[in-house]
PDB file of C-alpha atoms in Angstrom:
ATOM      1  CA  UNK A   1     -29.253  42.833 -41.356  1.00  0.00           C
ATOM      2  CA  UNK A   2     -30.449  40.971 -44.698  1.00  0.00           C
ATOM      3  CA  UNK A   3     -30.153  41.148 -48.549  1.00  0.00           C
ATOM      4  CA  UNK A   4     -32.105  43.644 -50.692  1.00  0.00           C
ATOM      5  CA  UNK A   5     -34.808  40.576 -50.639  1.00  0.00           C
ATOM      6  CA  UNK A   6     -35.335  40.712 -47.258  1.00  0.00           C
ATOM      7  CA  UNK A   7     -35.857  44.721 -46.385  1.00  0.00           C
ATOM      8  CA  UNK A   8     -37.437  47.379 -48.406  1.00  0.00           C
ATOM      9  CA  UNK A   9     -37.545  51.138 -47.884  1.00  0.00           C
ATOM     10  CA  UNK A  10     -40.838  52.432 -46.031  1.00  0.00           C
ATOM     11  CA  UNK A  11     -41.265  56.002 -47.002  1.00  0.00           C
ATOM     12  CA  UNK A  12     -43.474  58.487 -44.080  1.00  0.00           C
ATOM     13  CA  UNK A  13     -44.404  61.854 -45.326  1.00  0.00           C
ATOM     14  CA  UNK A  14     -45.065  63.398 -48.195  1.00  0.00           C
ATOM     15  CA  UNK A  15     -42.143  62.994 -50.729  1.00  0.00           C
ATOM     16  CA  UNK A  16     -41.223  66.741 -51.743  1.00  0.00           C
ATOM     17  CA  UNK A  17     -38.486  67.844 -54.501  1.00  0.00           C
ATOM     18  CA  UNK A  18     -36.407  70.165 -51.715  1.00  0.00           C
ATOM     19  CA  UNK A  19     -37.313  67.879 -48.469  1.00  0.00           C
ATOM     20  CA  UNK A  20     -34.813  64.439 -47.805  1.00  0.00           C
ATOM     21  CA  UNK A  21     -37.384  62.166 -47.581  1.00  0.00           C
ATOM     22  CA  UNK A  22     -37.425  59.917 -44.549  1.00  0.00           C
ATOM     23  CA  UNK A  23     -37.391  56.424 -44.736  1.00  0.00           C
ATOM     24  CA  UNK A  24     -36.313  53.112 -42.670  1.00  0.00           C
ATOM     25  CA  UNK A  25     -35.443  49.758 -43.633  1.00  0.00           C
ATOM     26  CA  UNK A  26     -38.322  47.123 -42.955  1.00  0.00           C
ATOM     27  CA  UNK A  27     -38.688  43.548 -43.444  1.00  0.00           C
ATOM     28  CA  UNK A  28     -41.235  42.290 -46.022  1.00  0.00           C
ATOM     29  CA  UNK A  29     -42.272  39.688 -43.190  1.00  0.00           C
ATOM     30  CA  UNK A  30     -43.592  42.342 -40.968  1.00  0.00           C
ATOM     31  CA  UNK A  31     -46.105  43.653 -43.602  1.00  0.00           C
ATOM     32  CA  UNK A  32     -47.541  40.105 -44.720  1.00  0.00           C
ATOM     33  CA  UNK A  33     -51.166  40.664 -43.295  1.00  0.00           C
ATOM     34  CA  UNK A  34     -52.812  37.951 -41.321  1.00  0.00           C
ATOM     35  CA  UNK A  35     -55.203  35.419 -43.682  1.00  0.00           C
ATOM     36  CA  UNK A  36     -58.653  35.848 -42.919  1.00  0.00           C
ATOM     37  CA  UNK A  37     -61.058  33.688 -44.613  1.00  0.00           C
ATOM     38  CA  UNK A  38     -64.536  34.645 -45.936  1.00  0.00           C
ATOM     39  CA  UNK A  39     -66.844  31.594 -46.673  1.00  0.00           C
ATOM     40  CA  UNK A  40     -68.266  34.016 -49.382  1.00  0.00           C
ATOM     41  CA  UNK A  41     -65.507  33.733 -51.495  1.00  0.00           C
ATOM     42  CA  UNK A  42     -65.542  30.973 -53.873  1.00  0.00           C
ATOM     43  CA  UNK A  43     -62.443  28.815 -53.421  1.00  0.00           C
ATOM     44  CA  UNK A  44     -60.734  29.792 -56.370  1.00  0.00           C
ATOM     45  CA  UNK A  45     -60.898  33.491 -55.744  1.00  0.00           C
ATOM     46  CA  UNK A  46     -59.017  33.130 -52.474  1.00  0.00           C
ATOM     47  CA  UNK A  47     -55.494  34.911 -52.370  1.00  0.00           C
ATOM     48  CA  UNK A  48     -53.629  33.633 -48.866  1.00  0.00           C
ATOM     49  CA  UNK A  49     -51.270  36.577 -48.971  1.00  0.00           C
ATOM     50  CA  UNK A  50     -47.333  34.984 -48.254  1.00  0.00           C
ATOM     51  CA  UNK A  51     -44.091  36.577 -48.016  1.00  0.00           C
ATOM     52  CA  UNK A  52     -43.749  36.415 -51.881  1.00  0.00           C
ATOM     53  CA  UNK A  53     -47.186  37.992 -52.990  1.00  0.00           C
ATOM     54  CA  UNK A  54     -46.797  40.508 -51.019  1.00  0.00           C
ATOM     55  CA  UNK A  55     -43.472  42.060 -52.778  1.00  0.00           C
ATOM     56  CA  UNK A  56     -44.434  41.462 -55.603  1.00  0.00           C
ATOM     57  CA  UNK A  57     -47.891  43.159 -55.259  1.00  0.00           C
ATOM     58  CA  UNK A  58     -45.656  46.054 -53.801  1.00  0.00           C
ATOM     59  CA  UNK A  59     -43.537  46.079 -56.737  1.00  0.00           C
ATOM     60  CA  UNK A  60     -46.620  45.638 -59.584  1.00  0.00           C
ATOM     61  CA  UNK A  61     -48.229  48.786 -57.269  1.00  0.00           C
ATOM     62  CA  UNK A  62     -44.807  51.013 -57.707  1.00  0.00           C
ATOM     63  CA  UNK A  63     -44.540  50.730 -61.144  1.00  0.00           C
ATOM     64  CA  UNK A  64     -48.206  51.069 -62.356  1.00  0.00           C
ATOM     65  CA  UNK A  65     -48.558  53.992 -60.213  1.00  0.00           C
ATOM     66  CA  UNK A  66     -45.799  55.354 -61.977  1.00  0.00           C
ATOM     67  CA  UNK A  67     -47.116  54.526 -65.278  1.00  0.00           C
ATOM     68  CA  UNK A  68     -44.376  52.270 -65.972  1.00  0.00           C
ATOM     69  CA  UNK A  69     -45.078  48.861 -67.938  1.00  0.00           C
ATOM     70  CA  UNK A  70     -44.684  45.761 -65.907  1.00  0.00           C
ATOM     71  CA  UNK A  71     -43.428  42.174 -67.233  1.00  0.00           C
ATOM     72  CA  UNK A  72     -43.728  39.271 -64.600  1.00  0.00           C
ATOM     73  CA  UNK A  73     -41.683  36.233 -66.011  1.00  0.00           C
ATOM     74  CA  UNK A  74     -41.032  33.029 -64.561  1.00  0.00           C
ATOM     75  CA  UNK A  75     -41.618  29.113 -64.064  1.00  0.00           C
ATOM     76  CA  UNK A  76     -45.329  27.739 -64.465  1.00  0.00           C
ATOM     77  CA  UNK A  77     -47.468  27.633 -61.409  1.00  0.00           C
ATOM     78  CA  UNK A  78     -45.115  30.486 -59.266  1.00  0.00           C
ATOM     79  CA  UNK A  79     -48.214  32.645 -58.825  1.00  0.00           C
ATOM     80  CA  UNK A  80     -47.834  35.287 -61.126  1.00  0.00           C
ATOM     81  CA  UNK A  81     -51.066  35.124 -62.620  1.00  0.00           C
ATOM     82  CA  UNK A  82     -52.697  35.329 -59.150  1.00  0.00           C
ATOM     83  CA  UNK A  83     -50.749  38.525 -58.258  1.00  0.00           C
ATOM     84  CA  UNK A  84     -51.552  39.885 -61.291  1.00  0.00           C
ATOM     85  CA  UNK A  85     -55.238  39.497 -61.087  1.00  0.00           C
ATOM     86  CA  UNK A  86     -55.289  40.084 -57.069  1.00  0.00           C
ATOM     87  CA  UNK A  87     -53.970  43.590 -58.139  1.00  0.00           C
ATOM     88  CA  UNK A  88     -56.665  43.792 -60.821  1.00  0.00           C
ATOM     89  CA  UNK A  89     -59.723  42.789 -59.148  1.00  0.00           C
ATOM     90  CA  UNK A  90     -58.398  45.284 -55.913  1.00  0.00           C
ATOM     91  CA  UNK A  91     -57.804  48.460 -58.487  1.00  0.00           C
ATOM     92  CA  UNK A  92     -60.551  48.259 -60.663  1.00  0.00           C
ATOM     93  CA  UNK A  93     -63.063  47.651 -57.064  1.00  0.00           C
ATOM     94  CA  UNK A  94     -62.162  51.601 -56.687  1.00  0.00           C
ATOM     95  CA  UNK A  95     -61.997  51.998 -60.413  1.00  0.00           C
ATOM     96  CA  UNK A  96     -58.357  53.242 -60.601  1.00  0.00           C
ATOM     97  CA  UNK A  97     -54.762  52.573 -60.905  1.00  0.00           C
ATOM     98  CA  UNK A  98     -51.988  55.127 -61.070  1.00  0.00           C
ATOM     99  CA  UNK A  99     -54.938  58.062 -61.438  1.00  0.00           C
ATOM    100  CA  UNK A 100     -56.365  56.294 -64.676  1.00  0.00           C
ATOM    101  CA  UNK A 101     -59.952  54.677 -64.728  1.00  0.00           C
ATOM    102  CA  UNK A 102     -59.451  50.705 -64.896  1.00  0.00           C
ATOM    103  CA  UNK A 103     -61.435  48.139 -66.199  1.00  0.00           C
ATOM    104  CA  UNK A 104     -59.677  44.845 -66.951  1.00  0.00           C
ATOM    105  CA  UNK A 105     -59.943  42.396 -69.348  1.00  0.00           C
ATOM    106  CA  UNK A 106     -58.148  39.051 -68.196  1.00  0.00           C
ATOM    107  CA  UNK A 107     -57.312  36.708 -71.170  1.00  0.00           C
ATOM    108  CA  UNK A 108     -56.098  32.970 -70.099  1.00  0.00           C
ATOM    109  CA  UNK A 109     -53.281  31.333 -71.461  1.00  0.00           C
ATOM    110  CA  UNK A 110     -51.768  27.813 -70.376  1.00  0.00           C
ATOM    111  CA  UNK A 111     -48.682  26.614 -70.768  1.00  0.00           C
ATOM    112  CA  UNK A 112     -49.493  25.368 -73.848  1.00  0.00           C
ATOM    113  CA  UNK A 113     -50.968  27.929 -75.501  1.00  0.00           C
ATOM    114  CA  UNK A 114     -49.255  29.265 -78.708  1.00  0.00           C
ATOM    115  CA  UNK A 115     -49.260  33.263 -78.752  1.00  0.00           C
ATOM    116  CA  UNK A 116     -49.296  32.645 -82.342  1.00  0.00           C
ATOM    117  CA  UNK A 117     -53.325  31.925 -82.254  1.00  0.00           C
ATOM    118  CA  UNK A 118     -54.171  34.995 -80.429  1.00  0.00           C
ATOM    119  CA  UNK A 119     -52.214  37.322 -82.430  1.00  0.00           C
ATOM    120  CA  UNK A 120     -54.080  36.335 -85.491  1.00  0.00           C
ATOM    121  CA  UNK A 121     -57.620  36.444 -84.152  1.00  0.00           C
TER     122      UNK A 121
END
């Protein structure tokens, strides 16, 4: 059992237009991977991958495989920026996302930073 939050549908095979594809219910807690730390890593580049990062690294995957625009919304200091650029720095190491070349560009914003004054430079 569980709610939509706790299970997601695990796809095996290729998915073909006049096949059923097959697919079982798994829990998101079975597909956190262990943390393994590398002293290389600067502190601030470490991602400790949780029950949280993880869907939403599967979702952000989905829907920019797709081609689909993404829009992650939510409190200060949830972690969004961190998925965001985990997902980044991963994709653009191979050099694509979704079958396009990526390179990204990662602009900063705090919480108090007015849109206004990056709009108009």
């Amino acid at each position: 059992g569980g709610t939509v939050f706790d299970l997601f549908p695990e796809f095996s095979g290729q998915l073909e237009p006049d096949k059923e594809p097959e697919a079982r219910w798994r829990k998101w807690q079975e597909v956190v991977p262990a943390f393994e730390y590398d002293r290389s890593l600067p502190y601030f580049d470490l991602v400790v991958p949780t029950l949280d990062t993880v869907r939403f690294d599967f979702l952000l995957t989905a829907q920019v495989d797709r081609l689909h625009p993404v829009f992650f919304t939510g409190v200060t200091g949830t972690g969004k920026t961190v998925i965001v650029a985990d997902y980044l720095n991963k994709t653009s190491a191979d050099g694509f996302s979704g079958g396009k070349p990526t390179t990204p560009i990662v602009i900063n914003f705090s919480a108090q930073t007015p849109s206004l004054g990056t709009q108009s430079t």
